[in-house]
Each structure stands twice: as C-alpha cells, then as structure tokens.
Amino acid sequence: MKALLLNCSLEKGYKETDTEFLLNEAASTFQSEKTDVERVHLRDFHISFGITSNLDGDDDWPFIFDKICEADIVLFATPITLGEKSSIATLIIERLQGYHDMKNQKGQHLFYNKVGGIIAVDGGDGGARVAVQSIMYSLSMLGFTIPPHAGSICSEACHPDYISTSIQTQVAKMSTNLINFAEILSFHPIPVIKDTSET
C-alpha cells in the first residue's frame, strides 16, 4: 500500500504547524501498518490554477499528479482560515476536476479504487466540519472511495507536547480505516459496469 499525504498549509514546509503535527500522527499509524508513506508539502511547489488536465504547463503539477496516480491512499490535510479550507486545498481539488472525463485502463473513472481522507485543523475558530464535508464530496464525485470516519477534525492546538488523546485516537482510527479500505479495493476492485447508453 502507498499513502500520499498532502499538506495544504499556506506556510512553507520548514515551518512547524498544527497541520503538520496531525500528519505526523497519521504517518505514524500508516508506518506501523507497513504502509509506504510519501509526504508532499504543496506550498513548496508552483502549481498553476485551472480546471484542466493539461500537463504541459510550466509548473510542478505533473510531479504532484504522478504522485496521486501512484498512491492507493490520498490524505488531504488543511488548516482553516475564516471558516474555509485553504486555497491550496481548493487548488488541488480544482486541478483534479480537470480529469473527470479521463478513464483508467478498465474504462472507469481515473481515481477509482483510490481511497481518500481529510484532516482539517481550525484551532477552535470553526469551519473544519464544513471543509471536511466539502472535500469528501469533491473526492467522492471524482471517483475516490471514502471510508467511515475518513475525516479528522482538530478544534484545538495540536502541538505534540499537548495534543489530546482523543485527537490521536481520531487520527489513528481514520488512518486505519483508510488502510483497510485500500486493502479491500486491492483484492476486490470496483467492478467494471458496461455502459449501455450507447446501445
């Protein structure tokens, strides 16, 4: 299993953030379950705006897109600002939407048999639940599978020195569910349903 952890923080990668701390918690669970983990701090890359599948742009999107295609699990982690997910999280969802008509080798939507999860950190200011709902809906419409408890919400400070046990448990449950569903789909992928609209 391969898990891709996408940090959608607006801070540069060298800065410590609550979003990164929670990704550390998720990575720990993935690694304990022998799942390969790759982390990408999106703020450190140049990604152009647009709902397009064009990979010929002068930016880093092809690298990010390849990582998403290689992964069995894609975990978004976003801070909340003024009640909304980060602009980077929105940007990635919009770029993925550009592939909604593309198919995999079986003729299914490109992101079928991939599992999606979300971490949202609002620091008590609110908005995390709405952000998780928004990203879950978007990923589902793009073809990702969303397991139970696939979203973790942190409404408190998440520094490792005083992160609560309840948040740690929540992230561990989410990560375990993502792994279990990815394993299920690897052995029992979503079946191909013949398109009868043209007959």
Tab-separated table of C-alpha atoms in Angstrom:
chain	number	residue	atom	x	y	z
A	1	MET	CA	0.000	0.000	0.000
A	2	LYS	CA	1.136	3.542	-0.761
A	3	ALA	CA	-0.183	6.557	1.123
A	4	LEU	CA	0.305	10.095	-0.146
A	5	LEU	CA	-0.007	12.800	2.494
A	6	LEU	CA	-0.764	16.226	1.041
A	7	ASN	CA	-0.079	19.146	3.350
A	8	CYS	CA	-2.249	22.033	2.154
A	9	SER	CA	-0.920	24.535	4.689
A	10	LEU	CA	-0.176	28.049	3.478
A	11	GLU	CA	3.077	28.016	5.429
A	12	LYS	CA	6.340	26.891	3.867
A	13	GLY	CA	7.477	23.349	4.608
A	14	TYR	CA	10.193	24.327	7.062
A	15	LYS	CA	7.639	25.877	9.453
A	16	GLU	CA	6.024	23.755	12.155
A	17	THR	CA	2.227	23.861	12.007
A	18	ASP	CA	-0.699	22.072	13.627
A	19	THR	CA	-1.493	20.602	10.206
A	20	GLU	CA	1.953	19.038	10.016
A	21	PHE	CA	1.703	17.678	13.567
A	22	LEU	CA	-1.505	15.824	12.703
A	23	LEU	CA	0.052	14.477	9.520
A	24	ASN	CA	2.843	13.132	11.737
A	25	GLU	CA	0.197	11.252	13.743
A	26	ALA	CA	-1.315	9.790	10.577
A	27	ALA	CA	2.101	8.857	9.180
A	28	SER	CA	2.921	7.015	12.388
A	29	THR	CA	-0.184	4.845	12.022
A	30	PHE	CA	0.473	4.181	8.332
A	31	GLN	CA	4.041	3.165	9.014
A	32	SER	CA	3.042	0.897	11.911
A	33	GLU	CA	0.755	-0.911	9.448
A	34	LYS	CA	3.580	-1.343	6.909
A	35	THR	CA	2.127	1.232	4.524
A	36	ASP	CA	4.608	3.229	2.448
A	37	VAL	CA	4.254	6.933	3.183
A	38	GLU	CA	5.184	9.860	0.971
A	39	ARG	CA	4.600	13.412	2.104
A	40	VAL	CA	4.255	16.442	-0.133
A	41	HIS	CA	4.135	19.971	1.270
A	42	LEU	CA	2.249	21.664	-1.549
A	43	ARG	CA	3.225	25.212	-0.582
A	44	ASP	CA	6.788	24.357	-1.633
A	45	PHE	CA	5.705	23.767	-5.240
A	46	HIS	CA	4.464	26.009	-8.020
A	47	ILE	CA	1.055	24.809	-9.198
A	48	SER	CA	-0.957	26.776	-11.734
A	49	PHE	CA	-4.658	27.440	-11.285
A	50	GLY	CA	-7.249	25.914	-13.584
A	51	ILE	CA	-9.673	23.062	-14.093
A	52	THR	CA	-7.641	21.330	-16.766
A	53	SER	CA	-5.785	18.096	-17.459
A	54	ASN	CA	-3.098	19.955	-19.377
A	55	LEU	CA	0.277	18.731	-18.134
A	56	ASP	CA	2.333	20.903	-20.466
A	57	GLY	CA	2.348	23.937	-18.211
A	58	ASP	CA	5.492	25.460	-16.783
A	59	ASP	CA	4.781	24.336	-13.221
A	60	ASP	CA	5.165	21.409	-10.811
A	61	TRP	CA	1.701	19.934	-11.285
A	62	PRO	CA	2.861	16.890	-13.325
A	63	PHE	CA	5.004	15.806	-10.345
A	64	ILE	CA	2.068	16.147	-7.923
A	65	PHE	CA	-0.351	14.431	-10.307
A	66	ASP	CA	2.003	11.465	-10.803
A	67	LYS	CA	2.254	11.034	-7.020
A	68	ILE	CA	-1.551	10.987	-6.735
A	69	CYS	CA	-1.827	8.426	-9.535
A	70	GLU	CA	0.760	6.169	-7.862
A	71	ALA	CA	-0.933	6.243	-4.453
A	72	ASP	CA	-3.581	3.888	-3.077
A	73	ILE	CA	-4.459	6.379	-0.326
A	74	VAL	CA	-4.543	10.164	-0.685
A	75	LEU	CA	-4.839	12.129	2.554
A	76	PHE	CA	-5.524	15.857	2.402
A	77	ALA	CA	-4.625	17.991	5.420
A	78	THR	CA	-5.735	21.592	5.529
A	79	PRO	CA	-5.824	24.434	8.015
A	80	ILE	CA	-8.990	26.517	8.245
A	81	THR	CA	-8.908	30.260	7.653
A	82	LEU	CA	-12.042	32.366	8.136
A	83	GLY	CA	-14.090	29.180	8.172
A	84	GLU	CA	-12.766	27.820	4.868
A	85	LYS	CA	-10.268	25.199	3.721
A	86	SER	CA	-7.010	26.590	2.419
A	87	SER	CA	-6.738	27.974	-1.100
A	88	ILE	CA	-4.146	25.277	-1.813
A	89	ALA	CA	-6.636	22.518	-0.947
A	90	THR	CA	-9.148	24.161	-3.295
A	91	LEU	CA	-6.488	24.451	-5.997
A	92	ILE	CA	-5.662	20.730	-5.883
A	93	ILE	CA	-9.342	19.725	-5.986
A	94	GLU	CA	-9.854	22.012	-8.991
A	95	ARG	CA	-6.864	20.562	-10.805
A	96	LEU	CA	-8.135	17.019	-10.164
A	97	GLN	CA	-11.540	18.025	-11.503
A	98	GLY	CA	-9.842	18.576	-14.848
A	99	TYR	CA	-9.559	14.772	-15.147
A	100	HIS	CA	-13.229	13.941	-14.522
A	101	ASP	CA	-13.665	12.645	-18.078
A	102	MET	CA	-10.460	10.587	-18.152
A	103	LYS	CA	-10.589	6.819	-17.665
A	104	ASN	CA	-8.262	4.185	-16.255
A	105	GLN	CA	-7.199	1.074	-18.183
A	106	LYS	CA	-10.505	-0.622	-17.316
A	107	GLY	CA	-12.553	2.262	-18.652
A	108	GLN	CA	-13.533	3.509	-15.207
A	109	HIS	CA	-13.038	6.970	-13.778
A	110	LEU	CA	-9.343	7.676	-13.281
A	111	PHE	CA	-9.424	7.738	-9.473
A	112	TYR	CA	-11.494	4.586	-8.939
A	113	ASN	CA	-10.048	2.191	-6.329
A	114	LYS	CA	-8.207	5.007	-4.578
A	115	VAL	CA	-9.151	5.910	-1.031
A	116	GLY	CA	-9.430	9.494	0.190
A	117	GLY	CA	-9.191	11.032	3.645
A	118	ILE	CA	-9.156	14.518	5.161
A	119	ILE	CA	-7.637	16.247	8.169
A	120	ALA	CA	-8.903	19.749	8.983
A	121	VAL	CA	-7.439	21.979	11.678
A	122	ASP	CA	-9.362	25.068	12.762
A	123	GLY	CA	-7.772	25.770	16.140
A	124	GLY	CA	-11.187	26.328	17.692
A	125	ASP	CA	-12.275	29.038	15.239
A	126	GLY	CA	-14.766	26.770	13.442
A	127	GLY	CA	-15.168	25.713	9.833
A	128	ALA	CA	-13.420	22.335	9.937
A	129	ARG	CA	-16.607	20.291	9.584
A	130	VAL	CA	-17.728	22.241	6.547
A	131	ALA	CA	-14.279	21.881	4.971
A	132	VAL	CA	-14.244	18.124	5.551
A	133	GLN	CA	-17.734	17.807	4.045
A	134	SER	CA	-16.673	19.830	1.010
A	135	ILE	CA	-13.510	17.847	0.337
A	136	MET	CA	-15.248	14.499	0.962
A	137	TYR	CA	-17.953	15.373	-1.547
A	138	SER	CA	-15.412	16.516	-4.134
A	139	LEU	CA	-13.261	13.401	-3.776
A	140	SER	CA	-16.310	11.141	-3.981
A	141	MET	CA	-17.522	12.843	-7.163
A	142	LEU	CA	-14.035	12.424	-8.638
A	143	GLY	CA	-14.190	8.654	-8.013
A	144	PHE	CA	-12.315	8.245	-4.732
A	145	THR	CA	-13.710	5.862	-2.125
A	146	ILE	CA	-14.476	7.488	1.237
A	147	PRO	CA	-14.434	5.040	4.192
A	148	PRO	CA	-16.256	5.575	7.506
A	149	HIS	CA	-14.617	8.180	9.753
A	150	ALA	CA	-12.386	9.301	6.883
A	151	GLY	CA	-12.238	12.832	8.246
A	152	SER	CA	-10.367	14.029	11.328
A	153	ILE	CA	-11.211	17.406	12.817
A	154	CYS	CA	-8.936	19.213	15.242
A	155	SER	CA	-10.507	22.165	17.017
A	156	GLU	CA	-7.663	22.700	19.454
A	157	ALA	CA	-3.925	23.274	19.480
A	158	CYS	CA	-2.209	20.170	18.081
A	159	HIS	CA	1.363	20.590	19.277
A	160	PRO	CA	2.904	17.165	20.054
A	161	ASP	CA	3.647	18.180	23.632
A	162	TYR	CA	-0.029	18.634	24.470
A	163	ILE	CA	-2.129	17.025	21.762
A	164	SER	CA	-5.147	15.327	23.314
A	165	THR	CA	-5.610	11.574	23.405
A	166	SER	CA	-8.992	11.950	21.702
A	167	ILE	CA	-7.413	13.637	18.673
A	168	GLN	CA	-4.692	10.989	18.490
A	169	THR	CA	-7.342	8.264	18.629
A	170	GLN	CA	-9.411	10.004	15.955
A	171	VAL	CA	-6.486	10.274	13.552
A	172	ALA	CA	-5.422	6.672	14.225
A	173	LYS	CA	-8.955	5.422	13.506
A	174	MET	CA	-9.133	7.431	10.299
A	175	SER	CA	-5.738	6.190	9.118
A	176	THR	CA	-6.571	2.566	9.936
A	177	ASN	CA	-9.862	2.787	8.043
A	178	LEU	CA	-8.095	4.256	5.024
A	179	ILE	CA	-5.631	1.354	5.050
A	180	ASN	CA	-8.355	-1.278	5.461
A	181	PHE	CA	-10.415	0.058	2.574
A	182	ALA	CA	-7.361	0.377	0.337
A	183	GLU	CA	-6.566	-3.271	1.057
A	184	ILE	CA	-10.152	-4.302	0.308
A	185	LEU	CA	-10.081	-2.476	-3.022
A	186	SER	CA	-6.725	-4.027	-3.931
A	187	PHE	CA	-8.249	-7.517	-3.629
A	188	HIS	CA	-11.795	-6.604	-4.691
A	189	PRO	CA	-11.644	-3.585	-7.001
A	190	ILE	CA	-14.777	-1.778	-8.049
A	191	PRO	CA	-16.280	-3.893	-10.848
A	192	VAL	CA	-16.487	-2.568	-14.383
A	193	ILE	CA	-20.071	-1.811	-15.335
A	194	LYS	CA	-20.737	-1.810	-19.042
A	195	ASP	CA	-22.042	1.477	-20.395
A	196	THR	CA	-25.326	0.620	-22.090
A	197	SER	CA	-26.178	4.225	-23.002
A	198	GLU	CA	-24.747	3.781	-26.495
A	199	THR	CA	-26.586	0.550	-27.339
